[in-house]
Coordinates of N, CA and C and ligand atoms in Angstrom, one line a residue:
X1 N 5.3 -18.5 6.6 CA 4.5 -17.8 5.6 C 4.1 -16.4 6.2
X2 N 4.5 -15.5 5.4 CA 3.5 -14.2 5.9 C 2.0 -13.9 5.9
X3 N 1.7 -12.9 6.8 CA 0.2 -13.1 7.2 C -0.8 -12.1 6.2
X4 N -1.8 -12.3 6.6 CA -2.3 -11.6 5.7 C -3.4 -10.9 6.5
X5 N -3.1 -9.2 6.9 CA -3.8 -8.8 8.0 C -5.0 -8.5 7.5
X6 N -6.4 -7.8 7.4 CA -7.6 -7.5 7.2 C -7.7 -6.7 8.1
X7 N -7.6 -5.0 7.7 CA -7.9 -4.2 8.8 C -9.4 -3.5 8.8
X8 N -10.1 -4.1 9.3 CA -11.6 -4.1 9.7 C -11.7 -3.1 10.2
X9 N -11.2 -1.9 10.7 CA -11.9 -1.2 11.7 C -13.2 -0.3 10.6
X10 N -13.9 -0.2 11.9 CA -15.6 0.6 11.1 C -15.1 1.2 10.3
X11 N -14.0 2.7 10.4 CA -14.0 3.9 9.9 C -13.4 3.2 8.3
X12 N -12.7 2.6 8.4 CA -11.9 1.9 7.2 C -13.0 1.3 6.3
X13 N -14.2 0.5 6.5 CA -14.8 -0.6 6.0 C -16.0 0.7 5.4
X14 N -16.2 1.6 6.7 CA -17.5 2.7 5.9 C -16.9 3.3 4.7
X15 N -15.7 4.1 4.9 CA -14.6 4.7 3.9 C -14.8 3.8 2.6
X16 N -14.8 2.7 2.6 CA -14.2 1.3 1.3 C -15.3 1.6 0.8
X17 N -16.4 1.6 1.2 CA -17.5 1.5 0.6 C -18.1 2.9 -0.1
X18 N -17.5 3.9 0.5 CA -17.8 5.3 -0.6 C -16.4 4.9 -1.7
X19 N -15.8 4.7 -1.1 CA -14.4 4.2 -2.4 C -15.0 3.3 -3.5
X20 N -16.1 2.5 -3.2 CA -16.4 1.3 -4.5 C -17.7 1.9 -5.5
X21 N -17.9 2.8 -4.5 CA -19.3 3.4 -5.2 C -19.3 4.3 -6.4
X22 N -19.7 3.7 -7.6 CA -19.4 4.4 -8.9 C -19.9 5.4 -9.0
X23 N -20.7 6.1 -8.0 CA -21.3 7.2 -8.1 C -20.0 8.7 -7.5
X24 N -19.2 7.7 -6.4 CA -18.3 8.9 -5.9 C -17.4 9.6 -7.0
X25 N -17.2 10.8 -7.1 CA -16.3 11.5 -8.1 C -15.0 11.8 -8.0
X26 N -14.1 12.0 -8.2 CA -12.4 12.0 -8.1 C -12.2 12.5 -7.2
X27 N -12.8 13.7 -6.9 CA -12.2 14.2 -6.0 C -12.5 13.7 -4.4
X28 N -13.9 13.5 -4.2 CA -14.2 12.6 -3.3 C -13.3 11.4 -3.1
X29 N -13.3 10.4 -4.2 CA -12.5 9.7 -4.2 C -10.7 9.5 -3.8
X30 N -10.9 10.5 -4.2 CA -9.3 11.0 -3.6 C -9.0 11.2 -2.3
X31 N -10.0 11.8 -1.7 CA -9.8 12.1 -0.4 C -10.0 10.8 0.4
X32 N -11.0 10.0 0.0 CA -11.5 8.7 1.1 C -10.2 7.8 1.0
X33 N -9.5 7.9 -0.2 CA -7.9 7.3 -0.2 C -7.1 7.7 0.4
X34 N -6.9 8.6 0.5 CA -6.3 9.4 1.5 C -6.1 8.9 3.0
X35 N -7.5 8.8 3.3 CA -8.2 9.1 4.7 C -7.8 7.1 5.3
X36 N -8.2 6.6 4.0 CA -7.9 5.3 4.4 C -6.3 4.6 4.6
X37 N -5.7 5.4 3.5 CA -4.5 5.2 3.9 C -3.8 5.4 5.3
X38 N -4.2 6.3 5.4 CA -3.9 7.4 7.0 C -4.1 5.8 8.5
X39 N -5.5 5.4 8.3 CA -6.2 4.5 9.4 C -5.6 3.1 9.2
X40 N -4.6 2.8 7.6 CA -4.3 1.6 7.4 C -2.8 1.7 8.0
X41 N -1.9 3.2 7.7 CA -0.5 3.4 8.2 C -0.6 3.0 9.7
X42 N -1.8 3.7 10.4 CA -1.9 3.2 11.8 C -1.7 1.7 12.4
X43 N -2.1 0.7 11.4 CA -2.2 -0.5 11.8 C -0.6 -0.8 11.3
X44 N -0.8 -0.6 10.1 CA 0.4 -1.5 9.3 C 1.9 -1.1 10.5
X45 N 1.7 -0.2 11.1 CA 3.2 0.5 12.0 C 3.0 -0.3 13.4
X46 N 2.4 -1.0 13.9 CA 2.1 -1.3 15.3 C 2.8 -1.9 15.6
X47 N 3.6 -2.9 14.9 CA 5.0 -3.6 15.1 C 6.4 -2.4 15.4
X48 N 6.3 -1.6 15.1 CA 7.3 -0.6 15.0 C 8.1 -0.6 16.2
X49 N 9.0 -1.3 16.3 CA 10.2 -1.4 18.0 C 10.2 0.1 18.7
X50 N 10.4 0.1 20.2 CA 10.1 1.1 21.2 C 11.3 1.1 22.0
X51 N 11.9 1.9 22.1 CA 12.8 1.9 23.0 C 12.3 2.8 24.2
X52 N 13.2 2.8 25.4 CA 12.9 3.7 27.0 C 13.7 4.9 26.8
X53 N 12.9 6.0 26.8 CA 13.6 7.3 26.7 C 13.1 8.3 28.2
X54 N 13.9 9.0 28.3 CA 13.4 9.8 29.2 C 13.1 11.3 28.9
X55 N 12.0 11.6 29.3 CA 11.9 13.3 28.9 C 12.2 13.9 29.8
X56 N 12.3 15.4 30.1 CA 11.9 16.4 30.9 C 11.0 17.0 31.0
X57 N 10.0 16.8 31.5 CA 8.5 17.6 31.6 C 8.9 18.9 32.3
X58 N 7.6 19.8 32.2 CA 8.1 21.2 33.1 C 8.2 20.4 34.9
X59 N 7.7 19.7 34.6 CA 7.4 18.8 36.5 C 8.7 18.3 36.8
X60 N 8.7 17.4 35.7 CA 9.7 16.1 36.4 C 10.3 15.2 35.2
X61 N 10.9 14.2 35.6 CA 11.1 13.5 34.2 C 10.5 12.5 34.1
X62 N 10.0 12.2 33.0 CA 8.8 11.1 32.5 C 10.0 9.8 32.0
X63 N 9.0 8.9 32.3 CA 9.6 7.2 31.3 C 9.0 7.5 30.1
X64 N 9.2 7.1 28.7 CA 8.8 7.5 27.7 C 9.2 6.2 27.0
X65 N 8.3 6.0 26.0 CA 9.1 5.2 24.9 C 8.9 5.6 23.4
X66 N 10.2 5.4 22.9 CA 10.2 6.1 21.5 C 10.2 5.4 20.3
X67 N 10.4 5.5 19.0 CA 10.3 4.6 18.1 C 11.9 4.2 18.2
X68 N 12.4 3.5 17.6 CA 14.0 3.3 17.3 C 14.5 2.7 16.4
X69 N 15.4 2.1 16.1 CA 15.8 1.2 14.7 C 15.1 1.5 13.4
X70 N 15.0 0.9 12.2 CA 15.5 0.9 11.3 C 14.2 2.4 10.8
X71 N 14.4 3.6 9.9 CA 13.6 3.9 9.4 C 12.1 3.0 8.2
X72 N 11.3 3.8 8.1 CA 10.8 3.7 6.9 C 11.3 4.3 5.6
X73 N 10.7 3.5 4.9 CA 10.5 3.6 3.1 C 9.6 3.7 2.4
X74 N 8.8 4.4 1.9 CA 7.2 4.0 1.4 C 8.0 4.0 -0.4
X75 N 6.9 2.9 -0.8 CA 7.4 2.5 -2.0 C 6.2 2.5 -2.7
X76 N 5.5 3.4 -3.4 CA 4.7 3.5 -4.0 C 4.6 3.2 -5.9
X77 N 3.4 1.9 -5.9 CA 3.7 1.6 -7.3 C 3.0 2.6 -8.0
X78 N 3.3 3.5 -9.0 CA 3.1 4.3 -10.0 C 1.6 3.9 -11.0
X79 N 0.7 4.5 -11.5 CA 0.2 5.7 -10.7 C -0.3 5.3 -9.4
X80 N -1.1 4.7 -9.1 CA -2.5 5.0 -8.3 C -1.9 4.5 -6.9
X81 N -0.7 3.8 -6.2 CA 0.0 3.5 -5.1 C 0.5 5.4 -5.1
X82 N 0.0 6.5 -5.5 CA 0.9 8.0 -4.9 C -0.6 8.1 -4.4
X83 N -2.4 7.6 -4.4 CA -3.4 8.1 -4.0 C -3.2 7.5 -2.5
X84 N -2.1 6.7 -2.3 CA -2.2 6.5 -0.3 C -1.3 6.9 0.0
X85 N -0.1 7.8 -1.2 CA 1.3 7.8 0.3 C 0.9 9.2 0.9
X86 N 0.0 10.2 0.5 CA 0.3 11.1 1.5 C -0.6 11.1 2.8
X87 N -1.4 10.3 2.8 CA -2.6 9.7 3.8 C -1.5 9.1 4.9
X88 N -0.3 8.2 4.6 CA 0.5 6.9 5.3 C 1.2 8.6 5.5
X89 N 2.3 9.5 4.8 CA 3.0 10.5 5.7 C 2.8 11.5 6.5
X90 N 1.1 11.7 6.8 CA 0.7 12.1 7.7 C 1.4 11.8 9.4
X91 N 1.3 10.2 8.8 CA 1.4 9.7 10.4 C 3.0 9.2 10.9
X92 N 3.6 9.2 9.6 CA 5.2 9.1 9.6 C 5.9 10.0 8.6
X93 N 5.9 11.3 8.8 CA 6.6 12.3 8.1 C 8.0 12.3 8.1
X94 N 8.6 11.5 8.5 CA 10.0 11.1 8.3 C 10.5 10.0 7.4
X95 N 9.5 9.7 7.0 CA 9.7 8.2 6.0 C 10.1 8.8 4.2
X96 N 11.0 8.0 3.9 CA 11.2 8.4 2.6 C 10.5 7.9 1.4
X97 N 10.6 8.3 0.2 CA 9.5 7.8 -0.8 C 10.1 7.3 -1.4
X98 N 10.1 6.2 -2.1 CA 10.7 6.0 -3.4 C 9.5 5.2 -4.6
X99 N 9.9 5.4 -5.9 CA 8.9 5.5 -7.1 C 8.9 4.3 -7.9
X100 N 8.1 3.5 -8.1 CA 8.4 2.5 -8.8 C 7.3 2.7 -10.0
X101 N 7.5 2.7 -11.3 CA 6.4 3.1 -12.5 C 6.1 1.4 -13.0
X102 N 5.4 1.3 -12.8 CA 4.3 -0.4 -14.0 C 3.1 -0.2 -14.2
X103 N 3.0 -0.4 -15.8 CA 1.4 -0.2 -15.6 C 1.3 -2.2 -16.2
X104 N -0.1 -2.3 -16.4 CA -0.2 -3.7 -16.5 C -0.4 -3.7 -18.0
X105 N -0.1 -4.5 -18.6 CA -0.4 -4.4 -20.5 C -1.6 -5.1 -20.4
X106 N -2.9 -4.2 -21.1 CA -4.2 -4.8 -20.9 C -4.4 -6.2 -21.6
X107 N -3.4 -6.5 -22.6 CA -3.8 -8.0 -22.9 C -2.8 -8.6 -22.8
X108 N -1.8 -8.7 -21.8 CA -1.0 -10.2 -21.6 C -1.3 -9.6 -19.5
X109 N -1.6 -8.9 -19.4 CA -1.7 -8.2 -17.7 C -0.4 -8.3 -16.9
X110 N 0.9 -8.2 -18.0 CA 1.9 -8.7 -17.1 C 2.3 -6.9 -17.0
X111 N 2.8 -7.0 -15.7 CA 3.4 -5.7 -15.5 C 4.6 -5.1 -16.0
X112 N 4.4 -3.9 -17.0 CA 5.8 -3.4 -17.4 C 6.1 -2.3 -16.9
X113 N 7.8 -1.7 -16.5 CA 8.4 -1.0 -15.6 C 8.8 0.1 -16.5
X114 N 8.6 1.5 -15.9 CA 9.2 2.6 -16.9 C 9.4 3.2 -15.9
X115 N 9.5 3.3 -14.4 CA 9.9 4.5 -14.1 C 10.5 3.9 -12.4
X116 N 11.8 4.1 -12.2 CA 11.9 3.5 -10.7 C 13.4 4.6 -10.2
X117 N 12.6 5.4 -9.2 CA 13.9 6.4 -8.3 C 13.5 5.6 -6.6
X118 N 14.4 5.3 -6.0 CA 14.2 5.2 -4.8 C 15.4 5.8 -4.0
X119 N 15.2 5.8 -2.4 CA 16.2 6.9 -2.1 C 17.1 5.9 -1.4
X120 N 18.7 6.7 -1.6 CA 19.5 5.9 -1.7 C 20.0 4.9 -0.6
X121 N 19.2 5.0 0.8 CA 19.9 4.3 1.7 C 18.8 3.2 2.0
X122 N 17.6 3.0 0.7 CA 17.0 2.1 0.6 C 16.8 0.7 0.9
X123 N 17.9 0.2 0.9 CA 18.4 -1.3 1.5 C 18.3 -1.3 3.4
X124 N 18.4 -0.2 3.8 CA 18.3 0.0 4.8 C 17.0 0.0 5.7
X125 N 16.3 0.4 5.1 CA 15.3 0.8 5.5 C 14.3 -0.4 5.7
X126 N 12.8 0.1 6.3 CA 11.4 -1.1 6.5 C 11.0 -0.3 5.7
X127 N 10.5 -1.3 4.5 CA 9.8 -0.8 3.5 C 8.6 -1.5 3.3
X128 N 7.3 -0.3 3.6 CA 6.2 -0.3 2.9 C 6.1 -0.2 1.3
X129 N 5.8 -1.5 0.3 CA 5.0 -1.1 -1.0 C 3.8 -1.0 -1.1
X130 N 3.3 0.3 -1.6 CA 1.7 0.7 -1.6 C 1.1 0.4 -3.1
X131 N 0.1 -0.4 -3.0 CA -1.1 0.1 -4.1 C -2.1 -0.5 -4.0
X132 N -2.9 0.6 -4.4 CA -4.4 0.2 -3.7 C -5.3 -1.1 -4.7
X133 N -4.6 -1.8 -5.8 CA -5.3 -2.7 -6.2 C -4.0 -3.9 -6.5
X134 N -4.6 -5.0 -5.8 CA -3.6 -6.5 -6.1 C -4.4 -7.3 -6.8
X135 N -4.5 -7.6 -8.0 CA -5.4 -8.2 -8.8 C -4.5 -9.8 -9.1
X136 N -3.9 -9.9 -10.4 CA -3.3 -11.1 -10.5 C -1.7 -11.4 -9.7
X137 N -1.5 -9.9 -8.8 CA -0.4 -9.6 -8.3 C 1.2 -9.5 -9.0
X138 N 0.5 -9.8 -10.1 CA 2.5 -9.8 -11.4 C 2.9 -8.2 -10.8
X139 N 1.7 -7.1 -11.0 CA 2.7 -5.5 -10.7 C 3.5 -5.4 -9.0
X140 N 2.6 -6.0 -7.8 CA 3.4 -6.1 -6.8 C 4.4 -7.3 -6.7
X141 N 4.4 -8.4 -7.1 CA 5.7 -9.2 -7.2 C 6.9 -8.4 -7.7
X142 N 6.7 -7.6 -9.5 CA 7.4 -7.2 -10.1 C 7.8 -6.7 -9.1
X143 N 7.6 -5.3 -8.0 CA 8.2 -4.7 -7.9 C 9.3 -4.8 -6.5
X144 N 8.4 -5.8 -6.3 CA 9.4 -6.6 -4.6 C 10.2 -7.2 -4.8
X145 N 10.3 -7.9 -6.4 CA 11.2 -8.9 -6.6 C 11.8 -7.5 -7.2
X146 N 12.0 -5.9 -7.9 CA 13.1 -5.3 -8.1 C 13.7 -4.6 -6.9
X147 N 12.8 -4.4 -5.8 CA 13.4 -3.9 -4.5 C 14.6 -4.9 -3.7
X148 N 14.0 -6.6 -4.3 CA 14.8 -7.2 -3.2 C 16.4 -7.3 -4.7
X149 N 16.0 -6.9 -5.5 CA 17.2 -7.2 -6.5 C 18.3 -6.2 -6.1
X150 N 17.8 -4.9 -5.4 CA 18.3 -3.9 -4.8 C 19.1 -4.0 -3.4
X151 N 18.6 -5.5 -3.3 CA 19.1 -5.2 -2.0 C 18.6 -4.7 -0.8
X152 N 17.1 -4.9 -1.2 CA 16.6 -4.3 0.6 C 15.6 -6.1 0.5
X153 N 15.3 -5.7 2.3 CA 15.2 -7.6 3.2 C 14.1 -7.0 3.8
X154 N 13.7 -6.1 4.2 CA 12.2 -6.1 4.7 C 11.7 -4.9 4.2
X155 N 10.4 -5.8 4.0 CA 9.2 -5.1 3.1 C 7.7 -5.6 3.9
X156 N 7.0 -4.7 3.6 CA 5.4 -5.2 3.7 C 4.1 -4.7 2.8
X157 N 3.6 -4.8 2.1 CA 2.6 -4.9 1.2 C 1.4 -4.1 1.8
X158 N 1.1 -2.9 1.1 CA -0.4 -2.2 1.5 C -1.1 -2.2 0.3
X159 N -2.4 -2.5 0.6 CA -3.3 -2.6 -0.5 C -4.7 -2.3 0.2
X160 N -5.4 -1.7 -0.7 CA -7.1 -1.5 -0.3 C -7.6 -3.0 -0.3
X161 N -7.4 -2.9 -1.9 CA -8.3 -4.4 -2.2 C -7.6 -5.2 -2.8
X162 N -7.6 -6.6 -2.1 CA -6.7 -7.6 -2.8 C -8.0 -8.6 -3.1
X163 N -7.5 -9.6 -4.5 CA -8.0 -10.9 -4.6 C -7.7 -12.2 -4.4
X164 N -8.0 -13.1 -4.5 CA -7.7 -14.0 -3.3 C -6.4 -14.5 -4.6
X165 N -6.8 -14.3 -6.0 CA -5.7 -14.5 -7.2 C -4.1 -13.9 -6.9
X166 N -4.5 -12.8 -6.3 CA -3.2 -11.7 -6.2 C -2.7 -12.0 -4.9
X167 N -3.2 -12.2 -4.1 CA -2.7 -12.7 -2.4 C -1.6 -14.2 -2.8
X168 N -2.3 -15.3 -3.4 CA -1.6 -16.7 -3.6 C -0.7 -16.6 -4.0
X169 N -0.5 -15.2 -5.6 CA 0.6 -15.2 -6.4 C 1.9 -14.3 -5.3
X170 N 1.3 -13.6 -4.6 CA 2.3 -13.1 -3.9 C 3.1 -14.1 -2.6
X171 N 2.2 -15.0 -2.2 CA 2.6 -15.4 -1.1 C 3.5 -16.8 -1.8
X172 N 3.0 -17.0 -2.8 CA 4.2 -18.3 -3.5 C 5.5 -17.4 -4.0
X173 N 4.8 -16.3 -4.0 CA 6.4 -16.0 -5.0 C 7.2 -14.7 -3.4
X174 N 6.8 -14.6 -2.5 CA 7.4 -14.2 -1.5 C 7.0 -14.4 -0.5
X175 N 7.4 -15.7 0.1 CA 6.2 -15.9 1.3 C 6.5 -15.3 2.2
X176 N 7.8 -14.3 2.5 CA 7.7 -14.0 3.8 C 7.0 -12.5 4.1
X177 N 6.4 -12.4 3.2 CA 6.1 -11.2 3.3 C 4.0 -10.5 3.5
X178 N 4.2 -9.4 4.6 CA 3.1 -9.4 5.3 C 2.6 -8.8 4.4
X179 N 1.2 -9.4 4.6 CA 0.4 -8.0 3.7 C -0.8 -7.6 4.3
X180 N -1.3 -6.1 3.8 CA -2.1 -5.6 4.6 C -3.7 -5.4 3.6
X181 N -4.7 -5.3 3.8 CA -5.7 -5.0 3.0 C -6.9 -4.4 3.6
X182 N -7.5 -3.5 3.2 CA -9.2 -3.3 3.7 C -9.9 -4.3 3.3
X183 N -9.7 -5.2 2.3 CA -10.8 -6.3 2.0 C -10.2 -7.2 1.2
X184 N -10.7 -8.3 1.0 CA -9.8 -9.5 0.0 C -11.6 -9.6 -1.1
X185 N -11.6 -9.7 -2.2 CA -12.8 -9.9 -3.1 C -13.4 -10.7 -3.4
X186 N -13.7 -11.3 -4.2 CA -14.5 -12.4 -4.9 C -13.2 -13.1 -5.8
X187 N -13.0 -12.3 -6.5 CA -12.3 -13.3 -7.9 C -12.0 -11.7 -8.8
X188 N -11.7 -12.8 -10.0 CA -10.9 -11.5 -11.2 C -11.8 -11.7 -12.4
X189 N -12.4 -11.2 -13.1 CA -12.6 -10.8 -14.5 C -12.1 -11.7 -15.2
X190 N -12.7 -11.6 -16.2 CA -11.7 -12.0 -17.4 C -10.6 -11.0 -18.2
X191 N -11.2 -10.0 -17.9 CA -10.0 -8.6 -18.1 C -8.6 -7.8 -16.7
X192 N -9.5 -9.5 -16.0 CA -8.3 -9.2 -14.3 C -8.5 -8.2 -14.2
X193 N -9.8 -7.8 -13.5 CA -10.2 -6.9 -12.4 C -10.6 -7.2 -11.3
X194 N -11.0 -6.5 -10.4 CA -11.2 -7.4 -9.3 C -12.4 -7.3 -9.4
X195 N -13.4 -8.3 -8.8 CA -15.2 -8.3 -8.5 C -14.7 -8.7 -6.9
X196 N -15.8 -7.7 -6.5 CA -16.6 -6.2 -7.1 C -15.6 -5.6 -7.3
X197 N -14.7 -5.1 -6.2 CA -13.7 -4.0 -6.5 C -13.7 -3.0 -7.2
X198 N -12.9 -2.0 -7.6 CA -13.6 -0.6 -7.3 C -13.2 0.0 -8.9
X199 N -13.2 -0.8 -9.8 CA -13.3 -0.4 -11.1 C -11.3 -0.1 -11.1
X200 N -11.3 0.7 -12.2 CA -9.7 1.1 -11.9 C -9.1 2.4 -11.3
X201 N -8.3 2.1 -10.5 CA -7.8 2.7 -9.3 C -6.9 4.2 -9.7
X202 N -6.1 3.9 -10.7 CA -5.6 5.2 -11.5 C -6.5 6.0 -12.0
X203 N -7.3 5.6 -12.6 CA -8.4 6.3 -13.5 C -9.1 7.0 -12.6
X204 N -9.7 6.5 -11.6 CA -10.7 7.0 -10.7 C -9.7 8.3 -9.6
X205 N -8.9 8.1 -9.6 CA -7.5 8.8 -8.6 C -7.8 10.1 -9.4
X206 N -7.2 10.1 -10.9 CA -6.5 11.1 -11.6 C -7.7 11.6 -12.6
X207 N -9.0 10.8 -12.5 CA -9.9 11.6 -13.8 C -9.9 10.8 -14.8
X208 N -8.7 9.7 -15.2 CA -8.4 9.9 -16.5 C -9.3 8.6 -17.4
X209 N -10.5 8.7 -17.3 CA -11.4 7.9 -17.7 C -12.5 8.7 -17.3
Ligands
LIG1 O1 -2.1 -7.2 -9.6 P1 -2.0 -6.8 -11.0 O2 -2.7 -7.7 -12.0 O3 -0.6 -6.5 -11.5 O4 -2.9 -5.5 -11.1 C1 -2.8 -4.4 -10.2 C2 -2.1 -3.2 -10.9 O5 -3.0 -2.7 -11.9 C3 -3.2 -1.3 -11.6 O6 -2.3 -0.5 -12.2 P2 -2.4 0.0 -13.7 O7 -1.7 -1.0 -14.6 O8 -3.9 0.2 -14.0 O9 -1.6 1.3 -13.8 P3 -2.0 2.7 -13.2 O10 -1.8 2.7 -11.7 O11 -1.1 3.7 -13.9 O12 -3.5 3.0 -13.6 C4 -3.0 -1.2 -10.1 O13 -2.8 0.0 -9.6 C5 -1.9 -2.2 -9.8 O14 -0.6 -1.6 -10.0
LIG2 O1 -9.6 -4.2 -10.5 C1 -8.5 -3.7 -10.8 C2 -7.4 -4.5 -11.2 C3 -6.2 -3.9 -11.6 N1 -6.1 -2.6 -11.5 C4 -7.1 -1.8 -11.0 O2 -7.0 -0.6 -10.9 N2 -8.3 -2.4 -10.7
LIG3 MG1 -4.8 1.8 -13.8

């Protein structure tokens, strides 16, 4: 079964909490997304293989170790998964993007797809899917189950806030797969939101409410 990591550090947990606060405004908001994404790319990459390199310093030559094997992929779900990828390319600016569009239909909440470019050596790649809310989890399944229809075998799941609804649905329907969160919640709404959770994650990103 994959794990389910909880990245607690202070800076992350103080951040979450101007993120939930209906008082913060977009643009604030945008940035603390940002900033969290950045402190979550740090964790979520710690596995990342090392190989022995050697430098030349002006001195002498150093032992070093480098990253090696397979690149990244950031796979951001459309809209509100584009408020963490440029926070996560800060810290790996070689990683490629690719776009997956679903929004959820507010009365059946099943996720539907309109927009999906990914870059082409995708199957290749370690792929991160980003979005900062996992509620009943249908929009991150949808989109792992169209990445693995593609043809790519490893993936890992970033999310601000998951529910314990969206966590189950993901881990029955791909158990091998890690996922990352700043916090797991209470439960879902009856409009499958998350409680507390941070209202909706597009809207608050872009304004558009
Ligand atoms: O786990 P689920 O029940 O599928 O819900 C989570 C999805 O809902 C939100 O997207 P939304 O449909 O609001 O689209 P948006 O990002 O364009 O606002 C959120 O960003 C996730 O993609
Ligand atoms: O709480 C929720 C649930 C789904 N999508 C959001 O943006 N927020
Ligand atoms: Mg939304």
């Amino acid at each position: 079964m994959g794990k389910v990591f909880i990245c607690d550090h202070p800076l992350i947990q103080h951040k979450l909490a101007y993120i939930r606060d209906e008082k913060t405004i977009t643009k604030d908001f945008r940035e603390l997304v940002d900033e969290v994404a950045t402190l979550m790319a740090y964790e979520i990459t710690r596995d990342i293989p090392l190989t022995d390199a050697q430098v030349t310093t002006p001195v002498t030559t150093a032992n070093c170790r480098m990253i090696s094997g397979r690149m990244l992929g950031l796979i951001p779900i459309l809209r509100a998964g584009l408020g963490m990828v440029d926070g996560i390319l800060k810290l790996v600016p070689a990683a490629k993007v690719g776009h997956i569009g679903l929004y959820r239909d507010p009365e059946t909440l099943q996720p539907v797809e309109y927009y999906v470019k990914l870059p082409t050596d995708v199957q290749e790649r370690e792929l991160i899917v980003i979005d900062p809310m996992l509620a009943t989890g249908g929009s991150a399944n949808a989109a792992i189950e169209l990445l693995k229809r593609r043809g790519c075998s490893s993936m890992k799941l970033m999310c601000l806030i998951a529910a314990p609804e969206g966590i189950k649905a993901v881990q029955n329907a791909h158990p091998e797969i890690d996922i990352y969160v700043a916090a797991i919640d209470d439960f879902l709404n009856d409009h499958g939101y998350i409680v507390p959770g941070l209202g909706d994650a597009g809207d608050r990103l872009f304004g558009t409410k």
